[in-house]
Short mmCIF file of C-alpha atoms and ligand atoms in Angstrom, two decimals:
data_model
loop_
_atom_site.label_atom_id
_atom_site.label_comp_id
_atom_site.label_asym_id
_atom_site.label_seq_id
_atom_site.Cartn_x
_atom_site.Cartn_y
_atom_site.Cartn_z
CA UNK A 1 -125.71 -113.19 50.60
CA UNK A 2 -126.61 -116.59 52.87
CA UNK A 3 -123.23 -118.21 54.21
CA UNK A 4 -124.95 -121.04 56.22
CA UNK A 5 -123.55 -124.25 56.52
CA UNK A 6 -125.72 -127.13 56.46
CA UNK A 7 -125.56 -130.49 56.51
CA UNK A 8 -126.61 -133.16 53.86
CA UNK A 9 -129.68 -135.26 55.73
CA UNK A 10 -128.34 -138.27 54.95
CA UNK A 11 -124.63 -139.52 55.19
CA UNK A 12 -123.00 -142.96 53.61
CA UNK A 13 -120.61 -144.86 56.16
CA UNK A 14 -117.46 -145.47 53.97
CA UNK A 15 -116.67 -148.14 56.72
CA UNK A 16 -119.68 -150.21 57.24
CA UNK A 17 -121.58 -149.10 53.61
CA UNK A 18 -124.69 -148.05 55.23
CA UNK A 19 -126.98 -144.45 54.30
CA UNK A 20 -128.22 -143.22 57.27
CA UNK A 21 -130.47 -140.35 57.87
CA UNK A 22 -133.99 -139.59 56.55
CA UNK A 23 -135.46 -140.26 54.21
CA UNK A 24 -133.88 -143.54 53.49
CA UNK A 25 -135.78 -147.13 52.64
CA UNK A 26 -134.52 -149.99 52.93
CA UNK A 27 -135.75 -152.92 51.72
CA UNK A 28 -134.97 -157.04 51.99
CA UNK A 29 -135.52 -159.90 49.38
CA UNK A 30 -135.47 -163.35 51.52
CA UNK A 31 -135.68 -166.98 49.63
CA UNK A 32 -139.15 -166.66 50.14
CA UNK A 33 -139.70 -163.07 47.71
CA UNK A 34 -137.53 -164.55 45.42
CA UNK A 35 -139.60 -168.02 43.91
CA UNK A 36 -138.51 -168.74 40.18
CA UNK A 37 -135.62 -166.64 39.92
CA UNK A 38 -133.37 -169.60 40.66
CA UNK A 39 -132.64 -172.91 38.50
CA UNK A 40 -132.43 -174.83 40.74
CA UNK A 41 -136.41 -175.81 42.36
CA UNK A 42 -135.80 -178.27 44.97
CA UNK A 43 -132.49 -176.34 46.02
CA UNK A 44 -134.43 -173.25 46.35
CA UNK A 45 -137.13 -174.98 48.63
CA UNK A 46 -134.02 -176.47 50.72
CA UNK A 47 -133.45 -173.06 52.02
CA UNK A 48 -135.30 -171.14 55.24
CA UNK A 49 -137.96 -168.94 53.27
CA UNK A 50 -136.80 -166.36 55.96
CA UNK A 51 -133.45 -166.24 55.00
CA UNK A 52 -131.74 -163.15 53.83
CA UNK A 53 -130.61 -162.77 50.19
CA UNK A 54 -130.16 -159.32 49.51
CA UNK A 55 -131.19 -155.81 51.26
CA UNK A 56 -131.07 -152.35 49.29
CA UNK A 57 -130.75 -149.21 50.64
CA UNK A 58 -132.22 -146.02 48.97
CA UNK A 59 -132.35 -142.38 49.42
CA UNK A 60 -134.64 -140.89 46.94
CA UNK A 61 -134.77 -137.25 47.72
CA UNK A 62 -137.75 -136.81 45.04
CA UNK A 63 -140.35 -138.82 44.46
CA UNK A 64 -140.36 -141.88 42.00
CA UNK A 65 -141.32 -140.66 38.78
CA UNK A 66 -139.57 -137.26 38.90
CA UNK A 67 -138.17 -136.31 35.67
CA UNK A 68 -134.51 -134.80 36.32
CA UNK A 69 -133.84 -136.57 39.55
CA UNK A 70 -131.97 -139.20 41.01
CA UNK A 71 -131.78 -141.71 43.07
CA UNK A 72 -129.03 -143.14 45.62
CA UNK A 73 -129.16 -146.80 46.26
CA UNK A 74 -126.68 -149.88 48.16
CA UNK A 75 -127.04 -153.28 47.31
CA UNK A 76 -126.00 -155.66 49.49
CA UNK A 77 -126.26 -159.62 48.47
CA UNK A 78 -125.08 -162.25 50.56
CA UNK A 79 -122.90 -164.84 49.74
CA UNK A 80 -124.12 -168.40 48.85
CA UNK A 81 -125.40 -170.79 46.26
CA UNK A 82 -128.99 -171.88 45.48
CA UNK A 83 -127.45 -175.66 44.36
CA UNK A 84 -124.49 -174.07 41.45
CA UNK A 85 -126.04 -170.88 40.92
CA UNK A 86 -124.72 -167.96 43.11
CA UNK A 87 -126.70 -165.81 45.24
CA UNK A 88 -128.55 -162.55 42.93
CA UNK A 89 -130.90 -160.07 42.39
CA UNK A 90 -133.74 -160.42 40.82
CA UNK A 91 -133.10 -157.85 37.50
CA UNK A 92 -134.57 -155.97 35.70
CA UNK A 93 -135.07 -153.82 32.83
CA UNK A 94 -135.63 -150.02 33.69
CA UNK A 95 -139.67 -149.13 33.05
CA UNK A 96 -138.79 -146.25 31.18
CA UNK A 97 -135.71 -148.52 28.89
CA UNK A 98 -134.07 -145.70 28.02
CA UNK A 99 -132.49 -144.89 31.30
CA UNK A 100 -128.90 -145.91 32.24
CA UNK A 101 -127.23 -146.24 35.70
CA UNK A 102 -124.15 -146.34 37.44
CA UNK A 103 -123.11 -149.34 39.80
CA UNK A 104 -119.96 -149.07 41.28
CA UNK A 105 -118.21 -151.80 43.37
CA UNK A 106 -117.44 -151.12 47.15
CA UNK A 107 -116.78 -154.19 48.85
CA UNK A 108 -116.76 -158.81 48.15
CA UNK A 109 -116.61 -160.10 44.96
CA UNK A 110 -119.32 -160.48 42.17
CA UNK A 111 -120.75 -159.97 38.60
CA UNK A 112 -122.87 -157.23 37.01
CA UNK A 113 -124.93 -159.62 34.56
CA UNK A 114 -126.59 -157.33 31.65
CA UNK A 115 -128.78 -158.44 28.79
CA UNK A 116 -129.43 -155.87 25.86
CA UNK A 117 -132.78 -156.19 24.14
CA UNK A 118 -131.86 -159.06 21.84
CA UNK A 119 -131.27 -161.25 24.73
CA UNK A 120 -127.53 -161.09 24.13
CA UNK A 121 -126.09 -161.75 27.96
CA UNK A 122 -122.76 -160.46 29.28
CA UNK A 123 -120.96 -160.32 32.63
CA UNK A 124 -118.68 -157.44 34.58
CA UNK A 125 -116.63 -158.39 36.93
CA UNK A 126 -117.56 -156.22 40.68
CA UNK A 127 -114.82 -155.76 42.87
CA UNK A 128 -113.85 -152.76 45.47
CA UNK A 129 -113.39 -149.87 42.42
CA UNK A 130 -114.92 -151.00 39.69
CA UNK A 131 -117.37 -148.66 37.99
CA UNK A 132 -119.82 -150.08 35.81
CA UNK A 133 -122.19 -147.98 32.95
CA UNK A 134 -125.26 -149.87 32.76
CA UNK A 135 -126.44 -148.16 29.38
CA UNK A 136 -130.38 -147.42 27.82
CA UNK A 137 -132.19 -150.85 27.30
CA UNK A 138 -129.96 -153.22 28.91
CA UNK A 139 -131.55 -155.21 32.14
CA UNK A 140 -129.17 -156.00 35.21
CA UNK A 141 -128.69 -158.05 37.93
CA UNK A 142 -125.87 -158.56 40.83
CA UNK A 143 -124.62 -161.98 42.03
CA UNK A 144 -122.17 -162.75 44.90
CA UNK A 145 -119.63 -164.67 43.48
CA UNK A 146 -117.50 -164.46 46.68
CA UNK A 147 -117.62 -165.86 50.53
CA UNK A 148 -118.30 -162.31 51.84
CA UNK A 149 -121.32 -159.81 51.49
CA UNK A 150 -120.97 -158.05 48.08
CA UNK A 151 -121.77 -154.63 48.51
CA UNK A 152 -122.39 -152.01 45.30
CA UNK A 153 -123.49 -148.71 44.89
CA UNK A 154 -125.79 -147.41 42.63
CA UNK A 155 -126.76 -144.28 40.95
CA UNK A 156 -130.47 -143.96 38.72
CA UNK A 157 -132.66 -141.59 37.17
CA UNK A 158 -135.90 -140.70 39.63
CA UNK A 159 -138.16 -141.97 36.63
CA UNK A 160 -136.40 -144.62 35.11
CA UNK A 161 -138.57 -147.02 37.14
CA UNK A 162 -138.87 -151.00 37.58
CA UNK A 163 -140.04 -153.85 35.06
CA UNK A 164 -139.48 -156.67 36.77
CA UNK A 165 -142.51 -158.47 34.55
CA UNK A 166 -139.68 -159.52 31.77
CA UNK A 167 -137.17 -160.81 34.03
CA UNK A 168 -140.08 -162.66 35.78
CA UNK A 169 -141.14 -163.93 32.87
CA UNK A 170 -137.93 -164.86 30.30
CA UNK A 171 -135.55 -164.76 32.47
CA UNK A 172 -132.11 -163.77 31.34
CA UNK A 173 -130.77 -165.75 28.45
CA UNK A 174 -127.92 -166.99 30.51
CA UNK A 175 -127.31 -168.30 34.40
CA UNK A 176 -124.26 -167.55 35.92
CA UNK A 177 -123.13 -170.86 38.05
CA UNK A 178 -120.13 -172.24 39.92
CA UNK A 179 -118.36 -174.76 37.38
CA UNK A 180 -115.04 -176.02 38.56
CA UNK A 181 -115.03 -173.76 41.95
CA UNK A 182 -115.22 -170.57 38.80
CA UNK A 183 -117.91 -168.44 37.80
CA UNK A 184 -119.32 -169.02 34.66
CA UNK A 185 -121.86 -167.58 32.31
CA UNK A 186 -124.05 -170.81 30.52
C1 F6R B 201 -131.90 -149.56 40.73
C2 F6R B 201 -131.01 -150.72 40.72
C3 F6R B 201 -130.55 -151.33 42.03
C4 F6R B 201 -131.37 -152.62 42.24
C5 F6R B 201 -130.90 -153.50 43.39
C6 F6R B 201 -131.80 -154.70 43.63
O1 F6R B 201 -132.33 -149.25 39.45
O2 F6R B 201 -130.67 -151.25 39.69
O3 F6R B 201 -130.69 -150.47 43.10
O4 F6R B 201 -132.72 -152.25 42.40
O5 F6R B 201 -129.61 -153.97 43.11
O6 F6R B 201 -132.03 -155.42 42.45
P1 F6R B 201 -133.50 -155.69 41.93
O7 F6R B 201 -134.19 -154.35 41.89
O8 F6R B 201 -133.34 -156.29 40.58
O9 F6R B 201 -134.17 -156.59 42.92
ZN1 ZN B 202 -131.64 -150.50 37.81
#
C-alpha cells in the first residue's frame, strides 16, 4: 500500500483568481486580435490596438483532443464599452458541437450569451455563484457588464475543441449593448 502525499501541480488563488503552477497557458485577446467582433467600426479603431480585453488561463493536464479529459480554464474580461456594446469574448461553438461546459461566476458582473443552432440567442446573468450549464450545440460568449474585471471559471471536455469560423462569420443573432445605463439583448 503507497500512503504518499502529494501535491496537485497546479493550485487556483481563491483570492486573486489566478492558476499557478505548470503546465498552465495563458493567453490575451487585445483590440487588435479582436477586428469584427464588435458593432461598432470606428469605435473599435478609437481604441489602443494594444489594449487588453480579455486573458484566459488554462491548465490542460492532457493534450487537446483527448477523449475523456478535461480542461480547467479562467476568463478574465475587462470592463468597458466598444461605443454601447460591452466588452466580450469572441464565442464560439465547440468543434466537436456535442460537448457542453460549465462556467461558473467568481467575481464583477456580466452575461453568459448562448445561441443554440437555430440562431435563437439568450442571456445568463454572471455574478460571484452563479453556475451556468452551457449544453451540446449551443455557442457562448462572456461580456463585462460591470465597472470591475469579470472573472469566470470554466470547466470543458479535452476534445470538445474551438470553431471560432461561425462566430467569425454570422455572428450571434443578437448584441448585447448598454441602453438606458442597462444591459440589453437587441
Ligand atoms: C472554453 C471556453 C472558455 C473560453 C474563454 C475565451 O471552451 O469556453 O475558456 O475559451 O472564455 O473565449 P473565446 O474562446 O470565445 O475567445
Ligand atoms: Zn467553450
Amino acid at each position: 500500500m503507497h500512503l504518499k502525499n502529494f501535491q496537485s501541480p497546479v493550485e487556483f488563488s481563491l483570492t486573486n483568481y489566478y492558476l499557478k503552477g505548470e503546465p498552465v497557458i495563458n493567453q490575451t485577446r487585445k483590440t487588435k486580435d479582436l477586428t469584427g467582433i464588435f458593432q461598432d467600426q470606428k469605435a473599435y479603431e478609437s481604441l489602443y490596438p494594444e489594449q487588453l480585453i480579455y486573458s484566459v488561463q488554462a491548465w490542460m493536464p492532457v493534450p487537446e483532443g483527448t477523449p475523456g479529459g478535461l480542461f480547467f480554464g479562467v476568463s478574465t474580461i475587462m470592463p468597458g464599452k466598444v461605443g454601447n456594446e460591452y466588452f466580450m469574448t469572441k464565442g464560439h461553438f465547440h468543434s466537436k458541437s456535442d460537448r457542453a461546459e460549465f462556467y461558473w461566476g467568481l467575481k464583477g458582473k456580466g452575461m453568459l450569451i448562448l445561441m443554440d443552432l437555430n440562431r435563437n440567442t439568450w442571456a445568463e446573468e454572471v455574478c460571484p455563484g452563479s453556475l451556468h450549464y452551457i449544453g451540446a450545440h449551443i455557442a457562448h460568449r462572456l461580456a463585462n457588464t460591470g465597472d470591475e474585471n469579470l472573472v469566470v471559471g470554466a470547466c470543458w471536455p479535452s476534445d470538445a475543441g474551438h470553431d471560432y469560423d461561425e462566430i467569425a462569420a454570422n455572428g450571434f443573432s443578437a448584441r448585447l449593448v448598454e441602453v438606458d445605463g442597462k444591459p440589453r439583448l437587441t
